[in-house]
Structures are given as structure tokens and as C-alpha cells.
Tab-separated table of C-alpha atoms in Angstrom:
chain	number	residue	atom	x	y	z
A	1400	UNK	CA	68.379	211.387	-70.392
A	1401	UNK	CA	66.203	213.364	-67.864
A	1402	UNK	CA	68.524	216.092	-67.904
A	1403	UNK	CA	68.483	216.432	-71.219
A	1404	UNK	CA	65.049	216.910	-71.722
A	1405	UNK	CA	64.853	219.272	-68.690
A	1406	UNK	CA	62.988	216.468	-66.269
A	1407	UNK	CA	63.428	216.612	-62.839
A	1408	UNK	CA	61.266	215.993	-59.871
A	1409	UNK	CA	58.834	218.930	-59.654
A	1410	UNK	CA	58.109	218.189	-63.289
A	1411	UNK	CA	57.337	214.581	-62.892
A	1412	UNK	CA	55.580	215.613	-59.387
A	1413	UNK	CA	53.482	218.086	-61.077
A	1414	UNK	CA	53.089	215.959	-64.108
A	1415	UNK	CA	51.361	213.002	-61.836
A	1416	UNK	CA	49.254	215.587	-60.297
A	1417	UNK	CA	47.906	216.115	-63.848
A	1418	UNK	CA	47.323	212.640	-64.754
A	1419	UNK	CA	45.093	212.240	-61.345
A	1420	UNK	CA	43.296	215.333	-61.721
A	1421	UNK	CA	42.537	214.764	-65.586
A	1422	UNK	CA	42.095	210.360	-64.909
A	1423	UNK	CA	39.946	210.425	-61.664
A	1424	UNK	CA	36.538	209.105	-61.752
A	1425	UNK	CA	37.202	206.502	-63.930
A	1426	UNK	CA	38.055	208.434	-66.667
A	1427	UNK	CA	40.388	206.654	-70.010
A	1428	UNK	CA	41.940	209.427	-72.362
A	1429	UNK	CA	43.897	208.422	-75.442
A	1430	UNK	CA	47.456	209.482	-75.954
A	1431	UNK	CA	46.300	212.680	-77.578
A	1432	UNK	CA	43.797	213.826	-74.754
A	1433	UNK	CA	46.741	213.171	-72.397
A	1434	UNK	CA	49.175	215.313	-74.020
A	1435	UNK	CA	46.439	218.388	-74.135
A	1436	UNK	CA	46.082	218.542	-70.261
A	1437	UNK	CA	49.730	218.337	-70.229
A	1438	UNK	CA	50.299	221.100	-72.392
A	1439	UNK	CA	47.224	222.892	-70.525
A	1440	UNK	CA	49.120	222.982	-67.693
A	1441	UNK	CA	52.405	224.343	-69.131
A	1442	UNK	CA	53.779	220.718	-68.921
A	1443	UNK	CA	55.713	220.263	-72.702
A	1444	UNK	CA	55.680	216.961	-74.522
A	1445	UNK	CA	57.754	217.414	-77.310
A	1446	UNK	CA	60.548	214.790	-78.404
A	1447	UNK	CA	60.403	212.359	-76.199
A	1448	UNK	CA	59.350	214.397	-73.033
A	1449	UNK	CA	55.474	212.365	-73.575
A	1450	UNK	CA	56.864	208.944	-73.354
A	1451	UNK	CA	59.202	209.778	-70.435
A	1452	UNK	CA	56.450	211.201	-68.394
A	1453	UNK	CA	53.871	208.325	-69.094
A	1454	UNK	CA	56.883	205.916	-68.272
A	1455	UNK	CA	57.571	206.974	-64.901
A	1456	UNK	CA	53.877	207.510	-63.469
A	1457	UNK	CA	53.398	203.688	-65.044
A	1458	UNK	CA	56.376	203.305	-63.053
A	1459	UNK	CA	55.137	205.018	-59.866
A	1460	UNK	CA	51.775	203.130	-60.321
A	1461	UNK	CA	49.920	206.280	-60.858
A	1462	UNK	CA	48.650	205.073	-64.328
A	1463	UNK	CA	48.162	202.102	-66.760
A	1464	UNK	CA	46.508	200.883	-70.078
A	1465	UNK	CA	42.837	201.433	-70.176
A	1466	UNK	CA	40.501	200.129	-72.807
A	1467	UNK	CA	41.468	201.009	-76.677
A	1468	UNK	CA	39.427	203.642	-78.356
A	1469	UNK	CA	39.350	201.970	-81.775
A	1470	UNK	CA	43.099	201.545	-82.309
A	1471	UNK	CA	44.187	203.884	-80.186
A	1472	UNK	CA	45.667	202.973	-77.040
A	1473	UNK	CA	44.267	204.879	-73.347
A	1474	UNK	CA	45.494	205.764	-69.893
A	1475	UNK	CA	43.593	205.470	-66.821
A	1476	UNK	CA	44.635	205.710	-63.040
A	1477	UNK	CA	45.674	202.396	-61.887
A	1478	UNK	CA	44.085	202.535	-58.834
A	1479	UNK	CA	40.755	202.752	-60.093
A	1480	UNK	CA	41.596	200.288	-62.897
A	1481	UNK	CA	43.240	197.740	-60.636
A	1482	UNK	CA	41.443	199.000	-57.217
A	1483	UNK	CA	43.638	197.332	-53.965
A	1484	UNK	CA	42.593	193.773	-52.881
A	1485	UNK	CA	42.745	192.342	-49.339
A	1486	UNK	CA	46.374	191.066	-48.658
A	1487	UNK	CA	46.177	186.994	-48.005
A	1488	UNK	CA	48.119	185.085	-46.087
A	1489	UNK	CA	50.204	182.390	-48.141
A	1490	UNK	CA	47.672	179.478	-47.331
A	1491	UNK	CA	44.791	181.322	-48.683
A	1492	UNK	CA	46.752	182.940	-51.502
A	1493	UNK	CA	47.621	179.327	-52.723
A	1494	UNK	CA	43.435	178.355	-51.737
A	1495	UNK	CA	42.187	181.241	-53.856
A	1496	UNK	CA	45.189	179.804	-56.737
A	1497	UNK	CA	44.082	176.277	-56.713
A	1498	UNK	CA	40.053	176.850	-56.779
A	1499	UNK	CA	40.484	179.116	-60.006
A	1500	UNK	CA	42.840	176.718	-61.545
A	1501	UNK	CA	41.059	173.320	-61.416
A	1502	UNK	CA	37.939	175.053	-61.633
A	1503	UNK	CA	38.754	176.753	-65.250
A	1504	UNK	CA	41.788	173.980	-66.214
A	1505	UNK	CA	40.875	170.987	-64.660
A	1506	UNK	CA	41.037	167.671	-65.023
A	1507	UNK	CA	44.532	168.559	-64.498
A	1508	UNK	CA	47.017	166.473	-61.942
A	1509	UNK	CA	48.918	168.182	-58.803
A	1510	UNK	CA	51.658	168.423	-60.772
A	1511	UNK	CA	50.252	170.360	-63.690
A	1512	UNK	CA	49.093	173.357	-61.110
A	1513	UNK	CA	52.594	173.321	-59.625
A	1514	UNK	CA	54.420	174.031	-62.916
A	1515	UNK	CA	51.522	176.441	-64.267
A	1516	UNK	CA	51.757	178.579	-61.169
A	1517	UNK	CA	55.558	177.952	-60.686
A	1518	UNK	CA	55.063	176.809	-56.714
A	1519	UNK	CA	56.696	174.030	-55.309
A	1520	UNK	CA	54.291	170.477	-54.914
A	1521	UNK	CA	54.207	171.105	-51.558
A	1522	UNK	CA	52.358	174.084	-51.784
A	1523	UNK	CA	51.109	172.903	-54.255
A	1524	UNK	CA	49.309	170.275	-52.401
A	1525	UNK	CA	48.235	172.851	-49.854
A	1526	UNK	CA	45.822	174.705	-52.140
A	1527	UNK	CA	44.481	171.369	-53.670
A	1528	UNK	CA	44.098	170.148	-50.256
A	1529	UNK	CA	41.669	173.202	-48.950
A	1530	UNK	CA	39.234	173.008	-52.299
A	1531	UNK	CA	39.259	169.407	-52.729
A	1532	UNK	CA	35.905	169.004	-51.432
A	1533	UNK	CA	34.681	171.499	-54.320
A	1534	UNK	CA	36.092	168.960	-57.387
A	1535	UNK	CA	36.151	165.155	-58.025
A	1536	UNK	CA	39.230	163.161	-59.012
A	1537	UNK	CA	39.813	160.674	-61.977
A	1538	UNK	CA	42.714	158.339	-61.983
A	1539	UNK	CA	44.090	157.291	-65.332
A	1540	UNK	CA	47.298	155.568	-65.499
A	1541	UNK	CA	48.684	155.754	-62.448
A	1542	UNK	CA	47.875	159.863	-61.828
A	1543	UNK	CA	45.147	161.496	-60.498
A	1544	UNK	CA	43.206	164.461	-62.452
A	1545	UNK	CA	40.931	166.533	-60.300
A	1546	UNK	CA	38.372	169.121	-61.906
A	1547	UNK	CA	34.927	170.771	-61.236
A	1548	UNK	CA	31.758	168.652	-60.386
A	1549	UNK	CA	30.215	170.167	-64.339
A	1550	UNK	CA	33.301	169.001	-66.563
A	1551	UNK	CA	31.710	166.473	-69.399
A	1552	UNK	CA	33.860	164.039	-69.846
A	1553	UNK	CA	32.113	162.801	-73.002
A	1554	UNK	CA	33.658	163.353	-76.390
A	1555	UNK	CA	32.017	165.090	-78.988
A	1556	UNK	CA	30.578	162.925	-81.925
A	1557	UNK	CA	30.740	166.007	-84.559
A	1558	UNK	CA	34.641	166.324	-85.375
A	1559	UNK	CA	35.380	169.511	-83.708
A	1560	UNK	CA	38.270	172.400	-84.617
A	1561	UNK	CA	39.798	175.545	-83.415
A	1562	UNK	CA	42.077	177.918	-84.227
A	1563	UNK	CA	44.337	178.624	-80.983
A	1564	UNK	CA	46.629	181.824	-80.524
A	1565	UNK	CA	50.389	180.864	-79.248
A	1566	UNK	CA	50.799	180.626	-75.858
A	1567	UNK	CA	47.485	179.630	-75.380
A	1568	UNK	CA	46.358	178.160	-71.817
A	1569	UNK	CA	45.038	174.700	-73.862
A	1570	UNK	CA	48.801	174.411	-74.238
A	1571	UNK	CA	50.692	176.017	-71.497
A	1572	UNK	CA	48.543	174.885	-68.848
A	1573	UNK	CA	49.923	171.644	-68.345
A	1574	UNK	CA	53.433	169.809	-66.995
A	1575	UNK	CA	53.355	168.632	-70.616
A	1576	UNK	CA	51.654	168.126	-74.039
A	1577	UNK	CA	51.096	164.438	-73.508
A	1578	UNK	CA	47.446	164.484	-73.252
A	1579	UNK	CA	46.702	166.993	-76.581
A	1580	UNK	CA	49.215	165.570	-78.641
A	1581	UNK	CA	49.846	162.594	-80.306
A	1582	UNK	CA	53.557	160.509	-79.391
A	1583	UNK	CA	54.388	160.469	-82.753
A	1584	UNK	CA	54.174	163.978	-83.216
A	1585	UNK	CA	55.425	164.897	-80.472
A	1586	UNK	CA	58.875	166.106	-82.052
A	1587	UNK	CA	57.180	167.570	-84.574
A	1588	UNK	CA	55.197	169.435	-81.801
A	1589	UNK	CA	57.927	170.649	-80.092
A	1590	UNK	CA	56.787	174.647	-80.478
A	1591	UNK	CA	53.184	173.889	-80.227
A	1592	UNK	CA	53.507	176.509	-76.831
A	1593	UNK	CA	55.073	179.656	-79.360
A	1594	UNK	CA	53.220	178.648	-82.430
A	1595	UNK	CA	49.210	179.081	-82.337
A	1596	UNK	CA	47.981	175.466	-82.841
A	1597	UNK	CA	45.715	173.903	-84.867
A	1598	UNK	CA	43.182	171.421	-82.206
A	1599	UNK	CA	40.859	168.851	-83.767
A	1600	UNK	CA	38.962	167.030	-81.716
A	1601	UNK	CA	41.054	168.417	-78.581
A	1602	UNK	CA	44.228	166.731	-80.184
A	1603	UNK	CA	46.971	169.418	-81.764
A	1604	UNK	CA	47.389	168.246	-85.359
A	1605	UNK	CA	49.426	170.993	-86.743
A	1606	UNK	CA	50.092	174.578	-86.526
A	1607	UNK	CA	48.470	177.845	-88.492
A	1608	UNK	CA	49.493	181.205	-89.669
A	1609	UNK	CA	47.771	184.175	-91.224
A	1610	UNK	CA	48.324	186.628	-93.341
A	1611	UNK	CA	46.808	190.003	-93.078
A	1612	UNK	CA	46.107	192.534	-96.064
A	1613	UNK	CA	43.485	194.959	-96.523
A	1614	UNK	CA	40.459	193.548	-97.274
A	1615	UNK	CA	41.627	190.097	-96.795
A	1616	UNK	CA	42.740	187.471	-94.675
A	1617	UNK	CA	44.778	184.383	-95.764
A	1618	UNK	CA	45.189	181.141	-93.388
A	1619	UNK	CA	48.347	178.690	-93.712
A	1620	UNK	CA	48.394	175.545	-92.203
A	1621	UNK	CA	51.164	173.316	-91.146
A	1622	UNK	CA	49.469	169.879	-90.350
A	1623	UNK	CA	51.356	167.029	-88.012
A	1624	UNK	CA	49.404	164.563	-90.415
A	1625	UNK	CA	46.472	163.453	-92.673
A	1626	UNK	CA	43.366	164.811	-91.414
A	1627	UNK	CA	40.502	162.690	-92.669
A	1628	UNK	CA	37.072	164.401	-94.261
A	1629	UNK	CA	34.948	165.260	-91.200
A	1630	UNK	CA	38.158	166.915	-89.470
A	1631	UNK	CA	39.281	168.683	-92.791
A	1632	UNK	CA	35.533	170.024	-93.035
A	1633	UNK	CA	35.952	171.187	-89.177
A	1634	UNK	CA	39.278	172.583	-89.870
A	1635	UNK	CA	38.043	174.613	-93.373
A	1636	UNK	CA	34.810	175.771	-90.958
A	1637	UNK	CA	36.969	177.086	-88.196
A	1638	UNK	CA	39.517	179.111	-90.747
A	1639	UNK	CA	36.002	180.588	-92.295
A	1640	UNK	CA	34.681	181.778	-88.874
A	1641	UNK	CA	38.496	183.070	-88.176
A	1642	UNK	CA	38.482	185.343	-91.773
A	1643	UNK	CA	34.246	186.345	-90.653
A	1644	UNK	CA	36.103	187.627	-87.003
A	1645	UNK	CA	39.267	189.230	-88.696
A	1646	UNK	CA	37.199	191.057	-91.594
């Protein structure tokens, strides 16, 4: 495919020198902008010359995604974007891992941080073991569910509801959906990770879709089970704040 569009490696070389030159100093250009410094520098982006060239300087790490300009999409030098980080050594790489889980997830158990970072227990254990003095511990039923000194462990008296996306970290954050979903929906449930989810006082009752058209938004709902009048009220509130966002 290179060949075919005449690409070889003094045009991708002097391509990336364009994309530094036009990117540095923090600088985000839409698709457009990019393609005029291109062309400015006798660099053509017809066909699909422009998606080539953008492909292998993403896959050189010269660029990445910046911020969207409305709905257009940017470019911006990746190493100002994503600027180099100290290397770690495995203990404190799995230190750094633990504090931000159980400080953002927590209460969670041992086992829940091994399968959300996809480590063994083991190593698991080592992170836990060098910020346990930053969380307490709970034990219900046999496990043990550490978390930040601030978590509330009170439940709300006000039914509460939200509108999740899929593969949102309420769901996927855990070994399983035990704790957010009720046994007896549990088969029911089974997607709750792909689908976005429907939470009502922290429990998944169901799951949601929209509908997007011009000037409006429509909500579907696909509920586990009854909900009764203070939850349906939540539920009805949290679709209204959803269409206020999307419109």
C-alpha cells in the first residue's frame, strides 16, 4: 500500500519533521490545519496519503489525539501530551497501582484489585501491603474490604439514581457483581458490564438506552424489577438531568 501511494521513508521522515515543527509548544491542530502544513511543505495528502501519514507518526509515537475542537478531532505531539514519567521498579509500580485503586474504588477486597489490574494475588498483596497504613479494612462475611479513611459508609435516606455508561468502573471494577446486584437478577444481569446500567440506590435494577435525534433525546429502560415510587421518581429525575446534558 505504501508503494502505491508513493510513501517511502524520506516522505514519512520528512513528514514527522512537519508534525514537530507545526505541534511543538503545545500546540493541537485539527485534521484540516494538519493537512495545510503538509501541503505547505510539498507533502500531498490526497486519497488516502493523510491517514497513512497520521498512522505511522501515531505509530512512531510522534503524535496522538489532542482535545476536540467542537466535533472535530486534533493532533498534538505525544510527548508533550503524555510527557515521560520516571521508570519504577515493579514493587513501586504495583505501590503507586494499589494506592490509586483503593483510594478511588475501595471498599474493595484483595481480590477485586487483582482481577481489575489483571496481576496475580501475590502481587497483588504486595501493593496492598505497602499502602495499608493509608486505608482501614471492613470484614463482612468472611472477606476483607479495605478503602480510604473518608469513605461514608452510611446509606443515603433520599432514594438515589444514575444513569451509568457501559463499561463503567461501578461495574467492571470488581471480581464480580455480587455486591451491586441483586441474586435474583443476577441472570438477568448477566451484560450489566456491556450494557450502561441503570443504579438505584447503588443496586443495578435494569439497563437504559437512548435515542438520539435532532432536537431530542429519548430514554428506554429495561428494568430487572418493580421499582417502587421514591426510586421511580429518582429514576424519571436522573433521565431529565441526562436529556438537560445531551440537549
Amino acid at each position: 500500500m505504501y508503494k502505491k501511494y508513493e510513501l517511502d521513508y524520506k516522505v514519512f521522515s520528512k513528514s514527522k519533521e512537519v508534525f514537530v515543527n507545526t505541534l511543538q509548544g503545545n500546540k493541537q491542530l485539527t485534521r484540516s490545519e494538519i493537512v495545510t502544513a503538509l501541503q505547505n511543505n510539498d507533502i500531498a495528502t490526497d486519497e488516502l496519503r493523510l491517514t497513512l501519514l497520521l498512522m505511522h507518526a501515531e505509530l512512531d509515537a510522534i503524535i496522538c489525539n489532542g482535545a476536540k475542537v467542537g466535533k472535530q478531532f486534533t493532533y498534538a505531539l505525544l510527548d508533550e501530551r503524555a510527557p515521560s514519567y520516571p521508570t519504577l521498579t515493579h514493587e513501586e509500580a504495583l505501590t503507586k497501582l494499589a494506592d490509586g485503586y483503593f483510594k478511588s474504588r475501595g471498599p474493595a477486597t484483595i481480590h477485586d484489585f487483582a482481577t481489575w489490574a489483571g496481576i496475580t494475588v501475590t502481587d497483588a498483596n504486595i501493593g496492598l501491603q505497602n499502602v495499608r497504613h493509608q486505608l482501614v479494612n471492613e470484614a463482612i462475611d468472611g472477606k476483607t474490604y479495605w478503602m480510604p479513611y473518608n469513605v461514608e459508609l452510611i446509606a443515603d435516606k433520599k432514594a438515589t439514581a444514575y444513569l451509568l455508561p457501559a463499561f463503567d468502573e461501578f461495574a467492571i471494577a470488581y471480581k464480580n457483581r455480587d455486591a451491586i446486584v441483586n441474586s435474583k437478577y443476577l441472570q438477568q444481569a448477566r451484560r450489566v458490564i456491556f450494557d450502561p446500567a441503570i443504579v438505584v440506590d447503588n443496586q443495578v435494577v435494569g439497563t437504559w438506552k437512548r435515542t438520539v435525534k435532532t432536537t431530542t433525546v429519548n430514554v428506554s429502560l429495561n428494568l430487572f424489577g418493580k421499582l417502587n415510587i421514591a426510586q421511580t421518581k429518582a429514576v424519571e429525575q436522573a433521565i431529565n438531568w441526562y436529556k438537560k446534558f445531551m440537549i
